Every structure is written in structure tokens, then in C-alpha cells.
Coordinates of C-alpha atoms in Angstrom, one line a residue:
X162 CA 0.0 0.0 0.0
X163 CA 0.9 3.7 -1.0
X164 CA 2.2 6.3 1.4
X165 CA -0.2 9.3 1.4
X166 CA 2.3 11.8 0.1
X167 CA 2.2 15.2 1.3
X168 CA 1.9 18.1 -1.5
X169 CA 6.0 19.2 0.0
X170 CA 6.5 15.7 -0.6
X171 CA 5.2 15.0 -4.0
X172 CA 6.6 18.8 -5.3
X173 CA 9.7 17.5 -4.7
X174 CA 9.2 13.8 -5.8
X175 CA 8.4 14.8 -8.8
X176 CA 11.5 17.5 -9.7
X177 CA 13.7 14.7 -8.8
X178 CA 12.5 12.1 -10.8
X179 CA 12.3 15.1 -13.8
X180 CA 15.6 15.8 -13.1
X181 CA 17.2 12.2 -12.9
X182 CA 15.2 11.7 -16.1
X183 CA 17.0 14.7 -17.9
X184 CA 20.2 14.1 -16.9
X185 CA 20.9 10.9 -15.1
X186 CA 22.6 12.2 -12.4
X187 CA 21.5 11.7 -8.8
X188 CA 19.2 15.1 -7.7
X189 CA 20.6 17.5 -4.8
X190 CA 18.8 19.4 -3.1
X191 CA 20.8 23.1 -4.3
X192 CA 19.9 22.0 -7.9
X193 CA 16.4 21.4 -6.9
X194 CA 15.9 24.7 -5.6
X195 CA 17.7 26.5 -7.9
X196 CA 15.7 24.6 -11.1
X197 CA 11.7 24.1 -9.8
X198 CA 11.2 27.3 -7.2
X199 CA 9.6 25.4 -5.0
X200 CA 9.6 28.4 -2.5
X201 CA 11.0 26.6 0.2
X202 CA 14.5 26.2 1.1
X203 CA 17.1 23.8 0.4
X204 CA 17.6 22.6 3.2
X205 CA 13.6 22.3 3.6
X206 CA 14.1 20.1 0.0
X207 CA 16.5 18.1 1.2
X208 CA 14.7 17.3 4.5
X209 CA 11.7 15.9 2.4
X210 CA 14.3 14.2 0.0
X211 CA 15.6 12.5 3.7
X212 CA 11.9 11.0 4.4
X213 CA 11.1 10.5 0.8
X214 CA 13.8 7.9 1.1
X215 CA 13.2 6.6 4.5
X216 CA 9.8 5.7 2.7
X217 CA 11.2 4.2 -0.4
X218 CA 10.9 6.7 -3.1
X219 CA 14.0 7.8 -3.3
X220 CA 17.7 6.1 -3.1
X221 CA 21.1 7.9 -2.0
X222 CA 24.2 6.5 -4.0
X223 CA 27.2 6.4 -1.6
X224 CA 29.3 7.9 -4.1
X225 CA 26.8 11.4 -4.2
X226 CA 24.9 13.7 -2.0
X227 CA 22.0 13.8 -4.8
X228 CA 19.2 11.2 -4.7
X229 CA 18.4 8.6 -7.4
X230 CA 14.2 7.3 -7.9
X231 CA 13.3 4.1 -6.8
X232 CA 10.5 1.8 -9.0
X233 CA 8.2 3.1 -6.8
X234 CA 8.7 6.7 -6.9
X235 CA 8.5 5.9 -10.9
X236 CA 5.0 4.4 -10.0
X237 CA 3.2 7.2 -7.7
X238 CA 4.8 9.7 -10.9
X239 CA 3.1 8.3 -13.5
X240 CA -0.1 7.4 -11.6
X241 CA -0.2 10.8 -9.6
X242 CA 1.9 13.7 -10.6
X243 CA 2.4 13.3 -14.6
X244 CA 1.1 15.4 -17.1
X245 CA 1.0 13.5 -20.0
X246 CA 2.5 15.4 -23.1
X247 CA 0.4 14.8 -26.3
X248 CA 3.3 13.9 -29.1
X249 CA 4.5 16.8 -30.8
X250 CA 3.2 17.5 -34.5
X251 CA 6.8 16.4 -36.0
X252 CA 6.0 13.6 -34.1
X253 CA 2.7 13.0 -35.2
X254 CA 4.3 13.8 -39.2
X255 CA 7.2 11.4 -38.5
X256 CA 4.6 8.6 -37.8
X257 CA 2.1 9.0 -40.4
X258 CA 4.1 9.4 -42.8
X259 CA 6.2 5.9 -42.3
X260 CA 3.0 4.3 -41.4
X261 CA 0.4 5.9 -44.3
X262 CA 2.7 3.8 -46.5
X263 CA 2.5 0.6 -45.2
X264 CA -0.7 -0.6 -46.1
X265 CA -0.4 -3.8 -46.3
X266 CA 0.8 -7.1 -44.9
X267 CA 0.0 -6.6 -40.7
X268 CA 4.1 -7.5 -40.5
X269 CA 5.5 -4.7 -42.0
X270 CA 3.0 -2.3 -40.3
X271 CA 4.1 -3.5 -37.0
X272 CA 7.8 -3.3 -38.2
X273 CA 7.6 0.1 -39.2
X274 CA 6.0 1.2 -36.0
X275 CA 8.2 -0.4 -33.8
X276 CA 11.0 1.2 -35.8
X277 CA 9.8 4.8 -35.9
X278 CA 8.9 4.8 -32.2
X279 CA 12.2 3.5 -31.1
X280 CA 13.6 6.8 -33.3
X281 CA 11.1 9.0 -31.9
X282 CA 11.3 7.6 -28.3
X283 CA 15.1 6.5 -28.2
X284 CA 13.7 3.3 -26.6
X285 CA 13.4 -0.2 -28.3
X286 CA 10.5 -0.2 -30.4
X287 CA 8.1 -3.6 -29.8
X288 CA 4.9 -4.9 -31.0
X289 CA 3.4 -8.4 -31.2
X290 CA 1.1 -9.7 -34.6
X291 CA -2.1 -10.4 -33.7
X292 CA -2.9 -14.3 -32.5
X293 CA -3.6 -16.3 -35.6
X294 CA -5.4 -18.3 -33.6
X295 CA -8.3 -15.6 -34.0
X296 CA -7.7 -15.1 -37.4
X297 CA -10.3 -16.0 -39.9
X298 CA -10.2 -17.9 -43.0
X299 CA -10.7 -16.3 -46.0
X300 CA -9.1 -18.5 -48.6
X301 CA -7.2 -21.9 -48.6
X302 CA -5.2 -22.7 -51.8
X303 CA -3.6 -26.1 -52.2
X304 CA -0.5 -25.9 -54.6
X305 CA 1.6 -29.5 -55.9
X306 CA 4.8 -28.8 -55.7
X307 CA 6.1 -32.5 -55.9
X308 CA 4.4 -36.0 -56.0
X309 CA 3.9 -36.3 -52.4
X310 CA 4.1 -32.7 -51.1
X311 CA 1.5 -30.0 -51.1
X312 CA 1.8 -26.6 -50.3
X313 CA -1.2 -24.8 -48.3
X314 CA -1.8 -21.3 -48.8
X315 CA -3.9 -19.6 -45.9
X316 CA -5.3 -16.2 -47.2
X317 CA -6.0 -14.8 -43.5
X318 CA -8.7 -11.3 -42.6
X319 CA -6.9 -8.6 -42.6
X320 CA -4.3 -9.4 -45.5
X321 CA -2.7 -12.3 -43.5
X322 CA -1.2 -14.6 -45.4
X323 CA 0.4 -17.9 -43.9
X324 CA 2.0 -21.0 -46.2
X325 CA 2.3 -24.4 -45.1
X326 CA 4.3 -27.8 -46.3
X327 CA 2.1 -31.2 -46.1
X328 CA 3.4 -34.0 -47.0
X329 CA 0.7 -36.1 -49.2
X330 CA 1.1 -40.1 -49.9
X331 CA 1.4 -41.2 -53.1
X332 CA 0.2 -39.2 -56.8
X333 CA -2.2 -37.1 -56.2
X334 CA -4.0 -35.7 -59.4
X335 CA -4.8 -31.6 -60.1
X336 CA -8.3 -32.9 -60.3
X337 CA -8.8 -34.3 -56.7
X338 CA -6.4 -31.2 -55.7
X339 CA -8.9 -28.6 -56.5
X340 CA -11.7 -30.7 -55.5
X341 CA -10.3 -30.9 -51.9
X342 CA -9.7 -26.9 -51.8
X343 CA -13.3 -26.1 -53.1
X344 CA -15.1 -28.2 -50.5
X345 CA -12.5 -26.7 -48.0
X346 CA -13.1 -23.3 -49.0
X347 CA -16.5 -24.3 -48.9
X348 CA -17.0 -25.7 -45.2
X349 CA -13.7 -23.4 -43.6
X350 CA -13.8 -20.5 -45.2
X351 CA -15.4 -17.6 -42.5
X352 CA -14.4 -19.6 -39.5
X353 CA -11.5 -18.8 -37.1
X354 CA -8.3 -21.5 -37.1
X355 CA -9.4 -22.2 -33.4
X356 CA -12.8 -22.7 -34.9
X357 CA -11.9 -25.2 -37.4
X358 CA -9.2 -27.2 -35.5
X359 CA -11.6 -27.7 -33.2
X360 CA -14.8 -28.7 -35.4
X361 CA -13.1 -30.0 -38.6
X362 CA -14.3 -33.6 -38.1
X363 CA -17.5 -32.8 -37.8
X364 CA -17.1 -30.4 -40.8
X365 CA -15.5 -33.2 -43.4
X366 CA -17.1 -36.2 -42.3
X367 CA -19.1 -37.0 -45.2
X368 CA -16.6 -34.9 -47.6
X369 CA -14.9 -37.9 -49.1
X370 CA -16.7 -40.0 -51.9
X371 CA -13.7 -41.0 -53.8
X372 CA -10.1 -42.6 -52.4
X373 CA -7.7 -40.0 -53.4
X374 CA -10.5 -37.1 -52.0
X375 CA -10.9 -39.5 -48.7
X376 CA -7.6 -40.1 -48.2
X377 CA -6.7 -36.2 -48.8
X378 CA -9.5 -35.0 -46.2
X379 CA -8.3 -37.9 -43.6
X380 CA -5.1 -36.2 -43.6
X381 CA -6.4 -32.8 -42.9
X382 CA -8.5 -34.3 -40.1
X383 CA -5.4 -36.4 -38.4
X384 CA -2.8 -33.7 -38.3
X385 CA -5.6 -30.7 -38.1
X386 CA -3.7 -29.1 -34.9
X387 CA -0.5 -29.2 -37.0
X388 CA -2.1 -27.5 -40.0
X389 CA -4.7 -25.3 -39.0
X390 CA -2.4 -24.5 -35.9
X391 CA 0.0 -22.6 -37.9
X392 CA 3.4 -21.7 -35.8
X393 CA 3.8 -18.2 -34.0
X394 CA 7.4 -17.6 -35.4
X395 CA 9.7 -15.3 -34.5
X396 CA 7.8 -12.1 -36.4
X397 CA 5.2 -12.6 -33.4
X398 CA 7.2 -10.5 -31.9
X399 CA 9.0 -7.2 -33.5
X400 CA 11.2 -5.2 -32.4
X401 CA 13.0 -1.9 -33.4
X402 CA 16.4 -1.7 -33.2
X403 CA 18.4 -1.6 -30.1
X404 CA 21.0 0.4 -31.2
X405 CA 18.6 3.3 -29.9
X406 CA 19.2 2.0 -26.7
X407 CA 23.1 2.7 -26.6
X408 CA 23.3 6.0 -26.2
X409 CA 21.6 5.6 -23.0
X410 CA 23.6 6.0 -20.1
X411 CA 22.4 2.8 -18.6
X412 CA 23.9 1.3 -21.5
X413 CA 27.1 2.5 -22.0
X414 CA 29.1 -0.7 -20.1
X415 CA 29.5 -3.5 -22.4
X416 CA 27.8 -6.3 -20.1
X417 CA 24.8 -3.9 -19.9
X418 CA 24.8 -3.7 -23.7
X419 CA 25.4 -7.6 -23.6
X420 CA 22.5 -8.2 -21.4
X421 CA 20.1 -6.1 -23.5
X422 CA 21.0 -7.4 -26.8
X423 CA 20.6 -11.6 -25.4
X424 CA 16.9 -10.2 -24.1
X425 CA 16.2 -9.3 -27.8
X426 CA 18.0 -12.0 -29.6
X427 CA 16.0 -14.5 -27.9
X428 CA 12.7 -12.7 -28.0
X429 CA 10.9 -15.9 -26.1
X430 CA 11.1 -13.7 -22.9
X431 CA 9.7 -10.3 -24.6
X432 CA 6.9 -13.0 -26.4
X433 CA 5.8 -14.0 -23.1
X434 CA 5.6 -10.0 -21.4
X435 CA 3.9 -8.6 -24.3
X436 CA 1.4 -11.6 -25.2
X437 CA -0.5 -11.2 -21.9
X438 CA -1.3 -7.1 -22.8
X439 CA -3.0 -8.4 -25.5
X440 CA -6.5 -7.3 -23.9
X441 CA -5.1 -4.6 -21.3
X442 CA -5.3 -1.2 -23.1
X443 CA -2.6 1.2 -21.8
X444 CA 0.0 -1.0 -20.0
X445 CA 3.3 0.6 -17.5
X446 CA 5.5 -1.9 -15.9
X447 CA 8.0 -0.6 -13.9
X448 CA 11.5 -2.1 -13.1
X449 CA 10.3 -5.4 -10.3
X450 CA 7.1 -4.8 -11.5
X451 CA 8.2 -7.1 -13.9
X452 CA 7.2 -11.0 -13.0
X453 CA 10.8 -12.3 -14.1
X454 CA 13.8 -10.9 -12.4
X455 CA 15.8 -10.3 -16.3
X456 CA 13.2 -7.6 -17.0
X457 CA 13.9 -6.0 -13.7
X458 CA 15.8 -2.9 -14.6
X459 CA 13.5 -2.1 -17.3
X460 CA 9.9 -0.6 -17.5
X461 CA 7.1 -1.7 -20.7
X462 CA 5.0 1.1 -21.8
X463 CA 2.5 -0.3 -24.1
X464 CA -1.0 0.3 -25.9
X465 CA -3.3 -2.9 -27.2
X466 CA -4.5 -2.3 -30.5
X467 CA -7.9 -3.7 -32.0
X468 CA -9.2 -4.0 -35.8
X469 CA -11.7 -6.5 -35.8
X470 CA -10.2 -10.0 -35.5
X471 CA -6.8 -8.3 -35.0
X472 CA -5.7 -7.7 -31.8
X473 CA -2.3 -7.4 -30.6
X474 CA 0.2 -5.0 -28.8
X475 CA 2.9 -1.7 -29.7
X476 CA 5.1 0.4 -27.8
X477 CA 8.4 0.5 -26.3
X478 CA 11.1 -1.2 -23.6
X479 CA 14.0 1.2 -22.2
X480 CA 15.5 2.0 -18.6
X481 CA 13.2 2.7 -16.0
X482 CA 14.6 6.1 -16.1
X483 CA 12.3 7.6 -18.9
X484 CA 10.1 10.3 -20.2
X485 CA 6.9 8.7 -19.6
X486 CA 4.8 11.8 -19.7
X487 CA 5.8 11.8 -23.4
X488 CA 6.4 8.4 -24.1
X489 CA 3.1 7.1 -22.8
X490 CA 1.1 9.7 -25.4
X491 CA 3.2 8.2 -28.5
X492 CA 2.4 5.2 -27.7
X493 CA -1.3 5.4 -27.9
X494 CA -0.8 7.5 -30.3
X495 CA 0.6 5.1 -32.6
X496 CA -1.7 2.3 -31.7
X497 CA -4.8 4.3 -33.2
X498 CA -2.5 4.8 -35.6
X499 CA -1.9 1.1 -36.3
X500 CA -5.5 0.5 -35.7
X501 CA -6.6 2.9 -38.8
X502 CA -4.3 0.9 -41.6
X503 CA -5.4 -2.4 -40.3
X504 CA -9.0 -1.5 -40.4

């Protein structure tokens, strides 16, 4: 539970968390007083900064006299004292104009915003597709490309489009291939992929009223949680680049730089954070917020975005030592952006 702050106390909260984010150097109390007027003196400042830190806002590095924000002085900022800053109109330019010509596969959309929000923000861009598991079928094309190998195209909503090996027994003739698409496209076409994996027996069970065609749909029926379960690769997840990130003081030893760049190479940690803000509108996570310790000295500012069956997330990962006030109106800024061109 929250300390109930006093106004002294959040007045002065606040200009040191402003000032660590400007400069990342610990806050004194003379450069308090000399930057926000406060009207009280420094000695009264650094007083407050004494019990802000016996309560846990603030830290005092043994190496300074100036103060340094804790996760939860981060927390009672953004929830209490920030004014969020709507994004400038070169802002606003910058991301419409990378974005407006995009319009097309959901991938490159996401890739774009990630990548101009990293620029804007100086953060690492992120976004995560939409679940194909909620995506529905539009079209299913079946292609031969050898004598016991078919390729599946899935034509997705929203411009989705997902491709598939299955491997077929025996010759298979272009007759009984198109056959087995049109009653596909027939029974499939409109439902989700959770939809069909879970009712394509039911679906195809009098389908078949020649060998090759029964043979065909028995396959689609034995292996349906492999095929109509297509893989979430690696594009589930995109990301800007981290480069933006190494002009960051937090950044500047090589471990740290180390550390950052195995978080994004492996992407199966930054899957799992994002995947559950799927449904949460805006989303801040602060430092230990975090629910696994590697994420720990980082905060997630993110926006869900929503365009019919598409749903999935955009925004940013830095240092827990950020503008949020601005960062946090880019970011929902760019997801009604993202929801427009997917619309």
C-alpha cells in the first residue's frame, strides 16, 4: 500500500525524478531549488528528499549527496503527478508518414511502428502480430509442388497470409487437388483456425466420396492441430532496433549492452511480457514490477491495438529512467494509428 504523500512531498518527488530523467545524475537538493522554485529552502528540500527515502521513493548512491528514484517513486509519478504530453506535431508527421505507406501485410506495419517509435522515443520499439489463432479464414489454396508434397496457402482477414508444407502419400491428381480446396473453402472459409481445428471432423465427415478425396480430407483431419495451428514464429514479436538504446547512459558498459541485446536476440522472454497485454489497453511496468527478475531494470510502456479479429500490442522497452509523460502519449498515439491501416 501507498504512502499518502504530502503536496512538499510529491513537489519534490516529482522535480527529482524530472531531473534524474533529464540528466541521469542523482538530484541535490541546491539544484532542486535552484531549477523548480519550489519556495522553500534547500535545506527544507532536502529534508523531504531524507523522508522520501526513508519511505522508499527515493535512493542515495554512496558515491553522491543527490538522490536517485526508486521503481516506486517511478509508479506514484506516472499514476499521480504526470502530465501526459500529447506527441509533438513532427511527431505526429514522422509517424504517419512511415506508417500511411505501409498498407499492407499486418508484419511490415508492426515493423515500421516499432522502428519509428524506437527513433522518436530512443527506446526499443516492440509490437506483437495479432494471434492467428483468431484469425479467420478467407481463402485456402492447395498448390503441388512434388508428387507427395502439397503446399497450403492460408489467405487470412486482414491481409494475412500464412504458407504451409504437407506431405501427401502417393500421386495425387490436379483434379482431386482442387476438388479438396473447393469443399475446403466451402465448409472453412469464415471460421477462425481455433474454430476449425476444433470442429473439422465434424465439418468433413461426409466430404470424401472418392479414395484420393478420402484419403486427402483424412489427412487434414489427423494432423488438423499441426495444419490449422500454424506456428507463431519469430515475427510474433517485433522489435525496433536496439541500437537506440546505446546512447543511454544505462547502457554505456558493455555487459549492460550484452544483457540487452541476449533479451532481444532471444525474444521468447519479450513474447511472453507482451502476449498477456494483448487485452489490457494502456500497459506501464516498472522495473520489479516485472514477473521475471531479467526484465527487472526495465519498465514496458505499451498500448493494445484492435481491428476486428486483429488484436495485438505496440510500444516501447528502455530503462526505468524515462520520459513517460511523453512516451506514454506516442504510444497510444501510434496504436490508433496502427488501428486505422489495419481497419
Amino acid at each position: 500500500m501507498q504512502d499518502q504523500l504530502s503536496e512538499r512531498e510529491l513537489r519534490v518527488l516529482e522535480a527529482v525524478v524530472q531531473t534524474y530523467i533529464e540528466t541521469a545524475e542523482p538530484a541535490g537538493s541546491q539544484t532542486i531549488a535552484r531549477r523548480f522554485g519550489l519556495g522553500v529552502s534547500a535545506a527544507t528540500i532536502r529534508s523531504t528528499m531524507s523522508e522520501l527515502e526513508e519511505k522508499g521513493y527515493l535512493f542515495h548512491p554512496h558515491t553522491s549527496a543527490g538522490r536517485i528514484p526508486t521503481d516506486r517513486a517511478y509508479r506514484i509519478y506516472v499514476n499521480q503527478i504526470m502530465r501526459l504530453a500529447p506527441p509533438s506535431h513532427e511527431a505526429q508527421h514522422a509517424l504517419r508518414t512511415e506508417l500511411t505507406g505501409s498498407r499492407n501485410a499486418v508484419e511490415e506495419i508492426l515493423r515500421r511502428a516499432a522502428q519509428v517509435l524506437g527513433v522518436l522515443t530512443q527506446e526499443l520499439g516492440v509490437a506483437v502480430a495479432p494471434a492467428l489463432n483468431e484469425l479467420v479464414l478467407e481463402r485456402l489454396e492447395l498448390v503441388p509442388v512434388s508428387s507427395e508434397r502439397l503446399l497450403l496457402v492460408f489467405n487470412l482477414g486482414s491481409g494475412v497470409v500464412r504458407t504451409i508444407f504437407v506431405e501427401v502419400p502417393g500421386r495425387l491428381s490436379p483434379a482431386s487437388v482442387q476438388d479438396v480446396a473447393r469443399v475446403l473453402n466451402e465448409r472453412l472459409a469464415g471460421l477462425t483456425l481455433y474454430a476449425i481445428r476444433t470442429t473439422l471432423p465434424e465439418r468433413l465427415r461426409d466430404a470424401g466420396n472418392s479414395s484420393n478425396r478420402s484419403e486427402l480430407f483424412n489427412i487434414f483431419i489427423a494432423e488438423r492441430e499441426g495444419i490449422f495451428g500454424l506456428p507463431e514464429d519469430e515475427s510474433a514479436v517485433v522489435l525496433g532496433s536496439a541500437q537506440m538504446l546505446a546512447d543511454q547512459p544505462e547502457f554505456a558498459s558493455n555487459t549492460r549492452m550484452r544483457e540487452l541485446l541476449r533479451l532481444t536476440e532471444g525474444r521468447d522472454l519479450l513474447k511472453e511480457a507482451l502476449a498477456m497485454r494483448r487485452r489490457h489497453g494502456l500497459s506501464v511496468t516498472i522495473g520489479a514490477e516485472n514477473p521475471d527478475a531479467r526484465l527487472s531494470e526495465f519498465t514496458l510502456v505499451t498500448a493494445s491495438y484492435e481491428a476486428g479479429d486483429l488484436k495485438g500490442v505496440i510500444g516501447v522497452m528502455g530503462p526505468t529512467r524515462m520520459p513517460y509523460d511523453k512516451i506514454i502519449g506516442l504510444v497510444e498515439h501510434t496504436s490508433r494509428l496502427v488501428e486505422g491501416l489495419l481497419e
